[in-house]
Coordinates of N, CA and C in Angstrom, one line a residue:
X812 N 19.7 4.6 52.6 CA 18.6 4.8 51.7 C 18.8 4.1 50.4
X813 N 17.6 3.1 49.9 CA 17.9 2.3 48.5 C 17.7 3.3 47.6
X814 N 18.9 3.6 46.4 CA 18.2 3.9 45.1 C 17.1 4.1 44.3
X815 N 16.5 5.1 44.1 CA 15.4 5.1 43.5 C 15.4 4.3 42.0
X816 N 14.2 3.4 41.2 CA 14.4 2.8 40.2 C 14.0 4.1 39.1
X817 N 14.5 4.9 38.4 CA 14.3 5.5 37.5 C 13.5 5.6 36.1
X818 N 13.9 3.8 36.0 CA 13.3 3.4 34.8 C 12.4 3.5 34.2
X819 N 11.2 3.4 35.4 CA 9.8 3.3 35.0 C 9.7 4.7 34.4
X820 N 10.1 5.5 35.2 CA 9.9 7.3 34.9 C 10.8 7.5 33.2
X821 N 11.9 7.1 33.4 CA 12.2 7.4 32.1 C 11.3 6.9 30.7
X822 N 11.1 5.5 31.2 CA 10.4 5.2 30.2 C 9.3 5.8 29.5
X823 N 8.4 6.5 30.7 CA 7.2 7.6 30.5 C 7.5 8.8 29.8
X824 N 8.8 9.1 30.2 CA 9.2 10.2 29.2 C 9.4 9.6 27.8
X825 N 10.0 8.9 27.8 CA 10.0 8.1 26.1 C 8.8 8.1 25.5
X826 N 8.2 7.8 26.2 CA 6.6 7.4 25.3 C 5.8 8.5 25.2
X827 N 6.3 9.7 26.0 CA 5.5 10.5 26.3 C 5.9 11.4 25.1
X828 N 7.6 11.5 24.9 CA 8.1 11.9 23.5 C 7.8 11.2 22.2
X829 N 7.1 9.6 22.4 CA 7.1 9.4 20.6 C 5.4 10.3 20.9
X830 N 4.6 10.3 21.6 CA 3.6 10.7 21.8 C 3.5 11.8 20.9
X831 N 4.1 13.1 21.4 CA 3.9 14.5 20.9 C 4.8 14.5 19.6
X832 N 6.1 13.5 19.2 CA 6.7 13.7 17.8 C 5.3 12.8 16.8
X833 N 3.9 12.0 17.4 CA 2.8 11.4 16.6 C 3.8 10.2 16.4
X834 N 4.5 9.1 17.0 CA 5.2 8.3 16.6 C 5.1 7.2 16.9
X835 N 4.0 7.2 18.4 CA 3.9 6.4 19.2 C 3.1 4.7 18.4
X836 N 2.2 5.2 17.5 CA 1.3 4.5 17.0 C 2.9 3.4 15.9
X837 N 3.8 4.0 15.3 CA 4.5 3.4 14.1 C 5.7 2.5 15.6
X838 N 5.7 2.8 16.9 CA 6.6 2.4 17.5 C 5.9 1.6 18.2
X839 N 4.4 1.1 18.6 CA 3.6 -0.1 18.7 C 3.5 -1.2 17.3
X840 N 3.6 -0.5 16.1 CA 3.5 -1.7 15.6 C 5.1 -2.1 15.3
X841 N 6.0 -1.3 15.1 CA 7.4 -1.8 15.0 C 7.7 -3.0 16.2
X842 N 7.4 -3.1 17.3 CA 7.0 -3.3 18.4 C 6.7 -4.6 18.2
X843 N 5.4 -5.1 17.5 CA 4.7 -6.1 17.7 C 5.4 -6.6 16.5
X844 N 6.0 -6.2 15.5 CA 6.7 -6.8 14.5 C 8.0 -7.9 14.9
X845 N 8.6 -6.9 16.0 CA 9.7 -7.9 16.8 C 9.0 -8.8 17.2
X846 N 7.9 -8.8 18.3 CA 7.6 -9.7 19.1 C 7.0 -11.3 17.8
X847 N 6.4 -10.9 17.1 CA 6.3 -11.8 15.8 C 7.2 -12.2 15.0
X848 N 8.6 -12.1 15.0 CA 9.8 -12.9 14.1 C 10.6 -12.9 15.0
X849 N 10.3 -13.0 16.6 CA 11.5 -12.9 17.8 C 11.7 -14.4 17.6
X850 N 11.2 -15.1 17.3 CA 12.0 -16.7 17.2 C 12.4 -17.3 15.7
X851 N 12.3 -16.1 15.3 CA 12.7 -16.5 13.8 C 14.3 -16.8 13.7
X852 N 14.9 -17.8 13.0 CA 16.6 -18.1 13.1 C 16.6 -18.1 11.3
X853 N 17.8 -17.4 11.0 CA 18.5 -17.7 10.0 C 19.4 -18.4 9.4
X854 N 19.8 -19.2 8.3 CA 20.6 -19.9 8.0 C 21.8 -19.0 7.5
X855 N 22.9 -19.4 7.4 CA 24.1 -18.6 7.0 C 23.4 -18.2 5.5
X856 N 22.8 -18.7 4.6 CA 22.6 -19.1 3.3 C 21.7 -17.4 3.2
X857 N 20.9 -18.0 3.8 CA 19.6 -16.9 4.2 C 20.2 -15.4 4.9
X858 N 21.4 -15.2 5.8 CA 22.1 -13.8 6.0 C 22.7 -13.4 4.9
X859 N 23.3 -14.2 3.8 CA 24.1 -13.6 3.2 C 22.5 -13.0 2.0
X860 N 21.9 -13.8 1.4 CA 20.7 -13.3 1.0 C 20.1 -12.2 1.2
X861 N 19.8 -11.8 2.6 CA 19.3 -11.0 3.2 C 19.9 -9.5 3.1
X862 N 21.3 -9.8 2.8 CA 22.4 -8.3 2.9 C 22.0 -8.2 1.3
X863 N 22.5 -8.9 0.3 CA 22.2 -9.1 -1.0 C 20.8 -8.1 -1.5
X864 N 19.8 -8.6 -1.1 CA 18.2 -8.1 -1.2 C 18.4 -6.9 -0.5
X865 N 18.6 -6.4 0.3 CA 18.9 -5.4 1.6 C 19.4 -4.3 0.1
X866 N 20.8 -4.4 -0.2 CA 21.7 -3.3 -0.9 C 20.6 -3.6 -2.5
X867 N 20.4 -4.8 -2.9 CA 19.7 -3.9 -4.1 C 18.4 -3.0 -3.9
X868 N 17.6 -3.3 -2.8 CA 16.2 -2.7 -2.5 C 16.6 -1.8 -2.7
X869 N 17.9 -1.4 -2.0 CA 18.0 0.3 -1.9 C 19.3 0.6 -2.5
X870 N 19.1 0.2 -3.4 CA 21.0 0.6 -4.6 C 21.6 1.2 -3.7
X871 N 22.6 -0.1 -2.7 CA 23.3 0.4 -2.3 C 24.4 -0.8 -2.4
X872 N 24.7 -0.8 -3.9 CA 25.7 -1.6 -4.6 C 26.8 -1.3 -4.9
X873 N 27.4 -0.2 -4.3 CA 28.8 0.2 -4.3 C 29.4 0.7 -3.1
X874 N 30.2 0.8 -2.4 CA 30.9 1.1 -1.4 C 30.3 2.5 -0.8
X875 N 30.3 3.4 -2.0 CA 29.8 4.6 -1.8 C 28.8 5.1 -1.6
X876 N 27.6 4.6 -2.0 CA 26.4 4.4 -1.7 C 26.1 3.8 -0.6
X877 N 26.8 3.2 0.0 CA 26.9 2.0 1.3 C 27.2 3.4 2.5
X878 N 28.0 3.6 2.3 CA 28.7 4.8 3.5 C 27.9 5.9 3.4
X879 N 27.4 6.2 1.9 CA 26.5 7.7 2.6 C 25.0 7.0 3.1
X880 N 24.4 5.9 3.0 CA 23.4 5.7 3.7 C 23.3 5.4 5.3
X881 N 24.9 4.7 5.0 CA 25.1 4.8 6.5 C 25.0 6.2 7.5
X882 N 25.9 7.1 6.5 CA 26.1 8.5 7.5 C 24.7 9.0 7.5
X883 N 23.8 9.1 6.5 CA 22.8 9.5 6.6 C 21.8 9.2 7.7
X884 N 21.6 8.1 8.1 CA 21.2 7.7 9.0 C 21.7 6.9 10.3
X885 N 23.1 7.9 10.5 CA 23.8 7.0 11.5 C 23.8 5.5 12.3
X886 N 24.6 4.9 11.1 CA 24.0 3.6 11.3 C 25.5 2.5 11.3
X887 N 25.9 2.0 12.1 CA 27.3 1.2 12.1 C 27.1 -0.2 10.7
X888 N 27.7 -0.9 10.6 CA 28.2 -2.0 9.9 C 27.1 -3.0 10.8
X889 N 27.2 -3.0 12.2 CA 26.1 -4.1 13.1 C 24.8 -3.1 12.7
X890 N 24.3 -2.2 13.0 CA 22.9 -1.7 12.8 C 22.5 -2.0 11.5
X891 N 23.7 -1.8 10.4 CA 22.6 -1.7 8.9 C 22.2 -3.2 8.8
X892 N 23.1 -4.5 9.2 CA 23.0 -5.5 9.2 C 21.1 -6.4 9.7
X893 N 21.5 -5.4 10.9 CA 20.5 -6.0 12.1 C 18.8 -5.3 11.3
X894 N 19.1 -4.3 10.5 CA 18.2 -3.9 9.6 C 17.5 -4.4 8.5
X895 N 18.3 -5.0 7.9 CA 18.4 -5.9 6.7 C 18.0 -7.3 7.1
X896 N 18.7 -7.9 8.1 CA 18.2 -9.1 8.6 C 16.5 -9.1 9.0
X897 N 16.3 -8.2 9.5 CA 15.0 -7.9 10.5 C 14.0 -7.8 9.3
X898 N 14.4 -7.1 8.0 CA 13.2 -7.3 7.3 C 13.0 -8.2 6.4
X899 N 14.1 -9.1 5.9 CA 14.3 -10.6 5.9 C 13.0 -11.6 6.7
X900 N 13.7 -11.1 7.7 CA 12.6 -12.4 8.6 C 11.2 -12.2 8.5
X901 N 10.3 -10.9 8.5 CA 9.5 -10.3 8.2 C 9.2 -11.3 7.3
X902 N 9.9 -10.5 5.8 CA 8.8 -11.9 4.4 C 9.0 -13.2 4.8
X903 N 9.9 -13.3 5.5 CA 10.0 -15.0 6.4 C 8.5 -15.6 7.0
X904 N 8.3 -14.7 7.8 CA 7.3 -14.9 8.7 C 6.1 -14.5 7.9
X905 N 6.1 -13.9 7.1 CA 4.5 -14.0 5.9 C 4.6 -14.9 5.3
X906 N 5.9 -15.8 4.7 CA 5.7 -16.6 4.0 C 4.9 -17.9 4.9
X907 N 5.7 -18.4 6.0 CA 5.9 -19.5 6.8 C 4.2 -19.1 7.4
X908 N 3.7 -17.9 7.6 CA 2.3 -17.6 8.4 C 1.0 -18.1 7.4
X909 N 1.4 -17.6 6.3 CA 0.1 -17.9 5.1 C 0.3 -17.8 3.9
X910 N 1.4 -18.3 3.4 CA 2.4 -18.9 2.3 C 0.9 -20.1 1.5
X911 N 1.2 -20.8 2.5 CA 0.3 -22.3 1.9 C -1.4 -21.6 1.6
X912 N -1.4 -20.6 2.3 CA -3.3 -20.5 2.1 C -3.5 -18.7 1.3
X913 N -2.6 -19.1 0.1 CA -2.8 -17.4 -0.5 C -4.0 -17.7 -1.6
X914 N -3.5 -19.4 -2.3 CA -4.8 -18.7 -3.4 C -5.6 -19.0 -3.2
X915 N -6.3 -20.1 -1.7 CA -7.9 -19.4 -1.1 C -7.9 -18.2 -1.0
X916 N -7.0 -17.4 -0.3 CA -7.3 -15.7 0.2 C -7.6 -15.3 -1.5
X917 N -6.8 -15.1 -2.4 CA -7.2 -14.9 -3.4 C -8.2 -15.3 -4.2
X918 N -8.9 -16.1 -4.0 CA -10.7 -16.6 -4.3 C -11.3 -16.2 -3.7
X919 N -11.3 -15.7 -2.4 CA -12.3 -15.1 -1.8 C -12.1 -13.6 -1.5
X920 N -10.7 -13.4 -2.0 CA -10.7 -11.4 -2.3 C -10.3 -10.9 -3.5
X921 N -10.4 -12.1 -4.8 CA -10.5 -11.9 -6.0 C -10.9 -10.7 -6.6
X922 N -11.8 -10.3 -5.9 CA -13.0 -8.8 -6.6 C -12.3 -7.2 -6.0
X923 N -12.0 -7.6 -4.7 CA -11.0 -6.9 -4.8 C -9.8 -6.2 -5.0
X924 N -9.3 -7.5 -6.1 CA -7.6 -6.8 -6.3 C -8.1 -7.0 -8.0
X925 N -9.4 -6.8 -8.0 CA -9.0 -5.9 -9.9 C -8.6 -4.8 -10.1
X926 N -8.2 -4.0 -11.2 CA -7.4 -2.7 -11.4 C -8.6 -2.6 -12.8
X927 N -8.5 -1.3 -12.5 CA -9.2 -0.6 -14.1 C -7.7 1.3 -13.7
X928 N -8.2 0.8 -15.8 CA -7.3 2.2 -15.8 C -8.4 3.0 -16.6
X929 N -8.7 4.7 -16.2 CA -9.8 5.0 -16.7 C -9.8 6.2 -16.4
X930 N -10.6 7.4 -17.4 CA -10.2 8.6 -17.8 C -11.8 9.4 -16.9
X931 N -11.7 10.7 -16.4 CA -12.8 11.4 -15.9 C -12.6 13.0 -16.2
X932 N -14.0 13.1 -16.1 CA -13.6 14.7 -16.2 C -15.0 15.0 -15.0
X933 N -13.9 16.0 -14.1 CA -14.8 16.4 -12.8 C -14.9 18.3 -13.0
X934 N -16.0 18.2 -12.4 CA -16.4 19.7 -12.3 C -17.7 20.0 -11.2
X935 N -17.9 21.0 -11.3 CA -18.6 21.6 -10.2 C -20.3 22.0 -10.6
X936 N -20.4 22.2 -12.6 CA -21.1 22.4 -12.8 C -21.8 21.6 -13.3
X937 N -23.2 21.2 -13.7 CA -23.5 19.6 -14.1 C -23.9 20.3 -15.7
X938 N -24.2 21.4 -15.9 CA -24.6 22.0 -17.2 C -23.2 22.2 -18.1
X939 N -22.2 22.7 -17.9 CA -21.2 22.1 -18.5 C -20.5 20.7 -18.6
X940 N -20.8 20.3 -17.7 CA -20.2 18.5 -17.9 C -21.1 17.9 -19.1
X941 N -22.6 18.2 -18.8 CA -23.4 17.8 -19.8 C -23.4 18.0 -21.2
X942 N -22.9 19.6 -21.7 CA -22.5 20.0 -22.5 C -21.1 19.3 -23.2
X943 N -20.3 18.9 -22.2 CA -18.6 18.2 -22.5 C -19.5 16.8 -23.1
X944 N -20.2 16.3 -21.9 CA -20.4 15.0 -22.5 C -21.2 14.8 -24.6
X945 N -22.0 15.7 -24.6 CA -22.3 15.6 -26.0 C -21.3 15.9 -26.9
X946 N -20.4 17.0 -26.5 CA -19.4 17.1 -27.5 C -18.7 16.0 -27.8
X947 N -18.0 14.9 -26.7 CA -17.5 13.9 -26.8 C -18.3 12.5 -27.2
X948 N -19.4 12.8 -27.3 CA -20.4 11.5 -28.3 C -20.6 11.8 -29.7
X949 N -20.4 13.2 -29.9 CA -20.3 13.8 -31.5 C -19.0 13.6 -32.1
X950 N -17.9 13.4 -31.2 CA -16.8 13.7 -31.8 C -16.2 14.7 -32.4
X951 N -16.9 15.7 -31.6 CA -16.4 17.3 -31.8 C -15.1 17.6 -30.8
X952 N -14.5 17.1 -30.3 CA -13.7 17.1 -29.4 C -13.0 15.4 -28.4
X953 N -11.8 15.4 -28.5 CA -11.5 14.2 -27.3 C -11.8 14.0 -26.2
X954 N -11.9 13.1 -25.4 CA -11.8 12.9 -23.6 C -10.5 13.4 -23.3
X955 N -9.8 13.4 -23.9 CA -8.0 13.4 -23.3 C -8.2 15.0 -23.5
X956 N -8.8 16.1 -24.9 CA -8.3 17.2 -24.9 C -9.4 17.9 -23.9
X957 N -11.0 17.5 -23.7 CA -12.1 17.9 -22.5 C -11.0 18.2 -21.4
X958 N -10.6 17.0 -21.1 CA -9.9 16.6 -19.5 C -8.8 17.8 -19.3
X959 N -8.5 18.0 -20.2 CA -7.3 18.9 -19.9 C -7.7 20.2 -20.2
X960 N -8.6 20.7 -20.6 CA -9.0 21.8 -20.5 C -9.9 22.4 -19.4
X961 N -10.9 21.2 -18.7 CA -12.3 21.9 -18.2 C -12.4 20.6 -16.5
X962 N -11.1 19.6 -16.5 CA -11.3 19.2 -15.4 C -10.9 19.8 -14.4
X963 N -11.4 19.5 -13.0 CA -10.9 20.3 -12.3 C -9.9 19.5 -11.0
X964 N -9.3 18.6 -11.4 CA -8.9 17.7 -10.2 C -7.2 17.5 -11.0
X965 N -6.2 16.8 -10.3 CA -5.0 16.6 -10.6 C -5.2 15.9 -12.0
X966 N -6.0 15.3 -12.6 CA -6.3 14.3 -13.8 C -6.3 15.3 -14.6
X967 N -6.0 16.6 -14.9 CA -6.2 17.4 -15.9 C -4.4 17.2 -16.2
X968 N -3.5 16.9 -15.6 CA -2.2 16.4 -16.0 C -2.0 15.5 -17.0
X969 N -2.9 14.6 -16.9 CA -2.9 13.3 -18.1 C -4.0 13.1 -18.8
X970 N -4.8 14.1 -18.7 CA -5.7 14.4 -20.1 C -6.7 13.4 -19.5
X971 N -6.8 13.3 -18.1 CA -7.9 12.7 -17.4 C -7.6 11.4 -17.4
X972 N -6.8 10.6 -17.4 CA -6.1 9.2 -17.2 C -5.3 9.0 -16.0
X973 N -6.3 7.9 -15.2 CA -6.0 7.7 -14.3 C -5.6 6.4 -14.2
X974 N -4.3 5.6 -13.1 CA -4.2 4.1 -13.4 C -3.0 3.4 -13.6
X975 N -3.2 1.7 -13.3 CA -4.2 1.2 -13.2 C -4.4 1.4 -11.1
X976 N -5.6 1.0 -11.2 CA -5.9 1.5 -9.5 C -6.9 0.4 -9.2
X977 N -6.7 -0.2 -8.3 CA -7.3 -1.7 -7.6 C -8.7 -1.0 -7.2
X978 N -9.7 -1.4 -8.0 CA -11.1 -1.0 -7.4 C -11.9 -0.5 -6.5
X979 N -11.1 -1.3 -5.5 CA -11.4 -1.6 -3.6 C -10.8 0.2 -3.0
X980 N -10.1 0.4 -4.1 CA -9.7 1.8 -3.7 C -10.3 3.1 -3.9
X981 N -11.1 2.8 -5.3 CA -12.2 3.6 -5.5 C -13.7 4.0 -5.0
X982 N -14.3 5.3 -5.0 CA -15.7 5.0 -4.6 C -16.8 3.5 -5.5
X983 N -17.6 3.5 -4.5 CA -18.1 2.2 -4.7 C -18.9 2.4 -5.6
X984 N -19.5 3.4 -6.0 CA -20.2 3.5 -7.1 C -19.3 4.1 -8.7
X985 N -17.8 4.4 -8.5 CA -17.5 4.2 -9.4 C -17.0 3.0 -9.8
X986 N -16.4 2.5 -8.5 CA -15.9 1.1 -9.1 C -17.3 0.3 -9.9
X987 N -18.2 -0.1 -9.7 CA -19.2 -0.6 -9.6 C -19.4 -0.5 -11.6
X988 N -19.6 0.9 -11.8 CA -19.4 1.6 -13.1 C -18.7 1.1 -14.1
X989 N -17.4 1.1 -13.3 CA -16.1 0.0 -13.9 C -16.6 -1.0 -14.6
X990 N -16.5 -1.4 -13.0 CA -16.7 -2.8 -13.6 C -17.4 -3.9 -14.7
X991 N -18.6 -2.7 -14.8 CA -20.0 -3.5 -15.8 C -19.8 -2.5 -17.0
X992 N -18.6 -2.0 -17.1 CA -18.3 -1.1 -18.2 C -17.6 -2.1 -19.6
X993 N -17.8 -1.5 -20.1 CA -17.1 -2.1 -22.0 C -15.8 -1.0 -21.8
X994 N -14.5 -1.8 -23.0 CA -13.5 -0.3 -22.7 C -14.2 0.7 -23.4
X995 N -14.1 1.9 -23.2 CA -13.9 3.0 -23.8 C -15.4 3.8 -23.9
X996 N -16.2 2.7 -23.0 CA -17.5 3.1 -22.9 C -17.3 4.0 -22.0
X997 N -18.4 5.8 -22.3 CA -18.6 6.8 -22.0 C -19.9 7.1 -20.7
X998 N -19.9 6.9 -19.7 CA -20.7 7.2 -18.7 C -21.1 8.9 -18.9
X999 N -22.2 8.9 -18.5 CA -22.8 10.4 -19.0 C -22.5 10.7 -17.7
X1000 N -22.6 12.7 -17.4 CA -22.5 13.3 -16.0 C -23.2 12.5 -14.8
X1001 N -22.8 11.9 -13.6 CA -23.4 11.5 -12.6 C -22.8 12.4 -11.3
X1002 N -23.5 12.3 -10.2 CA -22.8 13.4 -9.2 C -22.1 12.4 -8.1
X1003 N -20.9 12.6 -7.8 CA -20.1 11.6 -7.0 C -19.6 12.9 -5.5
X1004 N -20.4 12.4 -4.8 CA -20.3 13.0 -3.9 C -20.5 15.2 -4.0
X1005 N -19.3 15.4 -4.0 CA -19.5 16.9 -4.6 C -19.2 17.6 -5.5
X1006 N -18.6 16.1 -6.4 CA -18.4 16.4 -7.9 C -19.7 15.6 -8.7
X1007 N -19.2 16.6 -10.3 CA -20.5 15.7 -11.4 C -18.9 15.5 -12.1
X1008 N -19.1 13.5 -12.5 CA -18.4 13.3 -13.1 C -18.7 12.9 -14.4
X1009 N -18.0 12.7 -15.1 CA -18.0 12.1 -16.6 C -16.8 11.0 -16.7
X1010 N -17.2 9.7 -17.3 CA -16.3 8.5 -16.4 C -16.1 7.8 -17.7
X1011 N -15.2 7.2 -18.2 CA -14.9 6.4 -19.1 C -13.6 4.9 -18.9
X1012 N -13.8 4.1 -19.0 CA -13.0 3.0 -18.7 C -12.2 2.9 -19.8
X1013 N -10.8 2.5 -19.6 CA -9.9 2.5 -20.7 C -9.5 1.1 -20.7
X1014 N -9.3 0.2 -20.0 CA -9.0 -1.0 -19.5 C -9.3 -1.7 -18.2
X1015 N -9.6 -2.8 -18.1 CA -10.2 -3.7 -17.1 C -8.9 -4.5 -17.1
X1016 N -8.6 -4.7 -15.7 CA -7.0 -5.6 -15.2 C -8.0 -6.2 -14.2
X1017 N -8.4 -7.9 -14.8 CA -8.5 -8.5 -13.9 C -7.8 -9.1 -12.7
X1018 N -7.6 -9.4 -11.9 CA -6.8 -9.7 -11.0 C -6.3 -11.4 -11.4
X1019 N -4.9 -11.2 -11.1 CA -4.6 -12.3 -11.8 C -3.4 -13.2 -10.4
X1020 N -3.3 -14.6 -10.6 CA -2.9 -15.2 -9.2 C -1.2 -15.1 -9.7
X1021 N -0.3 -13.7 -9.9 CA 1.0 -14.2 -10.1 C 1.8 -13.5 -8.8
X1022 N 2.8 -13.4 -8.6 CA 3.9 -13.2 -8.0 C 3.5 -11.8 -7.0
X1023 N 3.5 -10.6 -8.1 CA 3.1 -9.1 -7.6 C 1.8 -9.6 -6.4
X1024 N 0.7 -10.2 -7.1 CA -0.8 -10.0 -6.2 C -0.3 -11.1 -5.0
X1025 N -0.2 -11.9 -5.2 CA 0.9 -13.2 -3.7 C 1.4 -12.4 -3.0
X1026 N 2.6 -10.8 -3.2 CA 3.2 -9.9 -2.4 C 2.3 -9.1 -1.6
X1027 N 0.8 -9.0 -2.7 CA 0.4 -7.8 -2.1 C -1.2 -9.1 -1.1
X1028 N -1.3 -10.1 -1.5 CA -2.1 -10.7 -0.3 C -1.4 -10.8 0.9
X1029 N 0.0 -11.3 0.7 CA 0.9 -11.4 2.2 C 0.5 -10.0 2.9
X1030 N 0.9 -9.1 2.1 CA 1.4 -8.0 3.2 C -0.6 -7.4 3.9
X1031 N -1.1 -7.5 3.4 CA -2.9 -7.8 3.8 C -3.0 -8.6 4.9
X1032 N -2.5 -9.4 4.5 CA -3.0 -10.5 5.5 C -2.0 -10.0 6.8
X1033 N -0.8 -9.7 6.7 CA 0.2 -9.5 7.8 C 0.3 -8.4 8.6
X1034 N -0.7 -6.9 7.8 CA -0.9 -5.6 8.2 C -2.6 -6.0 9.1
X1035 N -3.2 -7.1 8.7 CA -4.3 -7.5 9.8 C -4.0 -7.9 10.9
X1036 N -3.0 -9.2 10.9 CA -2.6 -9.7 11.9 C -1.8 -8.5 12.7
X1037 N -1.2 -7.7 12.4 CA -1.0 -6.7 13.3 C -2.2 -5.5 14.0
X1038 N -3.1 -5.7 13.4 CA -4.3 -4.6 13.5 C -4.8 -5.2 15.5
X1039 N -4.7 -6.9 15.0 CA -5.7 -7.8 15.8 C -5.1 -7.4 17.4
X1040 N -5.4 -7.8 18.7 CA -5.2 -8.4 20.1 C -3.8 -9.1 19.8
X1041 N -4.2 -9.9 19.1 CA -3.5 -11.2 19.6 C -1.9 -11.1 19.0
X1042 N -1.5 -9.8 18.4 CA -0.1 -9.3 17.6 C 0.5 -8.6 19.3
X1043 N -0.3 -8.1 20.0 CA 0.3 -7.7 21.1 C 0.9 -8.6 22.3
X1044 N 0.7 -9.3 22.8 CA 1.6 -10.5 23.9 C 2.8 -10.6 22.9
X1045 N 3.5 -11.1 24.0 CA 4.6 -11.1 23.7 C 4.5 -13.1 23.6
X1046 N 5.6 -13.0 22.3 CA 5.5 -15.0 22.3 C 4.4 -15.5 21.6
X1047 N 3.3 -14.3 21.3 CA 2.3 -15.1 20.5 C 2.3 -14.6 19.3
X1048 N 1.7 -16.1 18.3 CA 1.4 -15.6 17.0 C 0.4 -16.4 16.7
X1049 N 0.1 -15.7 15.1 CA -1.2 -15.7 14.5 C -1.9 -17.1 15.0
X1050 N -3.1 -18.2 15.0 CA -2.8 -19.3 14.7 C -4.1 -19.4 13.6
X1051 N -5.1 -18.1 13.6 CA -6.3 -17.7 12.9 C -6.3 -16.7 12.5
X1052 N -6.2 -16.3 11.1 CA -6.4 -15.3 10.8 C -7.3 -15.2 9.0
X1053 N -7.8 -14.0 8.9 CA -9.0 -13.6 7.9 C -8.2 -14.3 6.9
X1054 N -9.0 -14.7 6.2 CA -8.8 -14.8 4.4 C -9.0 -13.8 3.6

């Protein structure tokens, strides 16, 4: 009698376990990450770099720090390596994928990566907010000391200052607000969804083409190309992808 091949079955169980630990989805894209820098090669120049960037990411700049990360996550001298290299090639393969075409992406997602930093005060009632808002046009009271007395959301910690926060992240009708705002201009009660807010802009951060926004187009453009079909085959990569 031949051996039964077990593998396939095991394998089922594997998947079947990231399944129920909810894992499965972070172990498809881990997955497609390999299959996208599987032909990537390093230069000696570039490993030693790679370990370099690796231990300061994660201050692990002394011996001791080195061994308890290791025990922590049971991990040999080859594994922490093969870790460090692996995300190496990563910014490798964003750079070499759409390196050359970031500050088109950035002219055409320019509106997107503005930040405003900006103060609110939310509540439930629109007859008190209304009430807040005159007091703070008289100058019988602050935004910062309102906020911290009568908001009702985490922003009552910083006296209603929020920030700075990329627009694209906020509701569209506050961003919107933002945007066509002056600093320090006072939006009267409007109702945002199930709140009445009171909205004031403290600063406008336009988006600007340096280093930080270049990190954060790559990793956009690289978290799409994984989203797409074409991240899954094995051997293929991007040759078209969004701006």
């Amino acid at each position: 009698m031949m051996p039964q091949d077990n593998s396939a079955g095991q394998s089922d169980i594997f998947l079947g376990q990231l399944a129920i630990y909810r894992l499965l989805p972070t172990f498809k894209r881990e997955s497609a990450i390999d299959r996208a820098i599987a032909n990537l090669s390093l230069s000696p120049e570039e490993i030693n770099l790679a370990l370099q960037q690796f231990q300061q990411r994660y201050q692990l700049t002394t011996q001791e720090a080195l061994q308890n990360y290791c025990r922590i996550y049971n991990l040999t001298d080859q594994l922490l390596q093969a870790i460090a290299l692996r995300e190496f090639k990563v910014e490798k393969f964003k750079q070499q994928t759409w390196g050359n075409r970031l500050e088109s992406t950035f002219l055409n997602r320019r509106a997107t990566l503005d930040r405003a930093v900006y103060s609110l005060i939310r509540h439930k009632n629109p007859e008190l907010l209304q009430e807040l808002f005159f007091r703070i046009q008289a100058g019988e009271q602050s935004f910062h000391e309102l906020a911290s007395l009568y908001s009702q959301g985490v922003e009552t910690q910083t006296g209603g200052m929020i920030g700075p926060i990329p627009l694209s992240k906020l509701h569209p009708l506050m961003a919107e607000k933002l945007r066509n705002s002056r600093p320090q201009q006072v939006h009267p009660p409007f109702l945002l969804e199930e709140w009445f807010v009171i909205l004031r802009l403290e600063k406008f951060l336009p988006a600007q083409f340096d280093e930080q926004t270049k990190q954060i187009l790559l990793n956009q453009l690289f978290e799409e190309f994984l989203q797409e079909p074409s991240a899954t085959p094995i051997g293929n990569s991007p040759t078209q992808t969004p701006n």
